[in-house]
Steps between C-alpha positions, in 0.01 A plus 500: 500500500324205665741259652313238299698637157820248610266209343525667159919420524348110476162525350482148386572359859265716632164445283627125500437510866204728529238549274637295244560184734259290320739527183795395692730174473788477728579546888599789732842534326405496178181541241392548187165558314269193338696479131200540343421831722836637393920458494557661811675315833664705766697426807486610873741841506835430733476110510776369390358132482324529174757429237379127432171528596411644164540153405161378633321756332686551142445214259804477275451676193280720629579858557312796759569856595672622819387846629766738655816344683645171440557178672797299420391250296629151394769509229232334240273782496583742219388863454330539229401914489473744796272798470545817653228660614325831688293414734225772584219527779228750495335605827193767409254391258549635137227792377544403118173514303385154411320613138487074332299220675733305719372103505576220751657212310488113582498161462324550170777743371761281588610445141481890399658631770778255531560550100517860517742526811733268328540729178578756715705351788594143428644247749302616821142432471384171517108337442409503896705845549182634514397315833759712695268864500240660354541556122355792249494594116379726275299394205509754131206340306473164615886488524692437863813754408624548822511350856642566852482282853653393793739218538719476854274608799582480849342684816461858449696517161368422125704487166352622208652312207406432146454853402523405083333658272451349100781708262218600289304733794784637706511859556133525576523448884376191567797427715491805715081443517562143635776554694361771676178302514666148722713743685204715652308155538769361744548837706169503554545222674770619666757283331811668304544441164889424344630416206782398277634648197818442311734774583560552133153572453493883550172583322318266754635622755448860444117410447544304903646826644240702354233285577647523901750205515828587622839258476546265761782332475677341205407123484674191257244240373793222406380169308679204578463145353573175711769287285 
């Protein structure tokens, strides 16, 4: 494996200061994304100095994800849920058959595509989420029922998140079409392609595996709120 796969151990630190610098508040100890991009800050792995400097980024009330290990943080800063997920990184590109029309969506999808990833996974997507990657849906007469795109990016390393698809058209493959779809667009490119899914989620991530993914490591997504 490249030596480059430590980054995914702090993936928000990372795209926050590569390709995702332009969505970054904060200083080399700590960051986090534009709050309208999405909830997540991280902190500089092994300094110890961070534990108030969450402080200048946090507004109180407010609450944001933290990806992977912890800082110690300020006694009022509660935690809220922690998530446990897989995380998975393919490395050859996928050979499934892409049999519906796969279409770039954008600023004039906004709406759609940020209604329908709600429905499905609520609490992570927000209205300028988009702005982070490249993003792509499949339309069933007029009807966007199911989307997939890229959120954290750093050098040499995409995720592919979003991978919903509307209750009333799963089990027809749109996820394992689009999925396949962004994956083989970023290793063309030479860039790896990871995700996250809940580790409770064993139908998903049977249909990773056999689309090429293998686990990673185990990864918490913990949501805190400032007091």
């Amino acid at each position: 494996m490249s030596k480059e796969y430590h980054k995914l151990d702090n993936p928000a630190w990372y795209a926050l200061t590569e390709t995702h610098a332009t969505f970054a508040i904060g200083n080399t100890v700590v960051k986090r994304y534009r709050p309208d991009v999405v909830a997540f800050a991280a902190y500089q792995a092994g300094n110890e100095s961070v534990q108030d400097q969450f402080d200048q980024l946090i507004q109180p009330g407010e609450s944001f994800f933290i990806i992977g290990d912890l800082p110690q943080l300020p006694a009022h800063y509660s935690l809220l849920t922690r998530l446990v997920c897989e995380q998975m990184v393919c490395s050859a590109l996928i050979p499934t058959s892409i049999t519906e029309t796969i279409i770039p969506l954008g600023e004039a999808n906004e709406d759609e595509v940020y209604e329908l990833i709600n429905l499905v996974q609520p609490g992570y997507y927000k209205h300028n989420t988009r702005l982070m990657g490249d993003y792509f849906g499949i339309r069933i007469e007029g009807r966007l029922v199911a989307v997939t795109g890229e959120r954290m990016r750093m050098d040499g390393f995409t995720e592919i998140s979003a991978v919903v698809t509307h209750p009333d058209f799963a089990g027809r493959g749109f996820a394992k079409q689009l999925v396949a779809f962004v994956s083989n667009k970023n290793l063309e490119q030479g860039i790896i392609p990871f995700l996250h899914v809940a580790q409770s989620n064993e139908r998903a991530i049977r249909l990773y595996q056999y689309l090429g993914f293998s686990r990673r490591r185990s990864i918490d997504f913990t949501k805190f709120c400032r007091q």
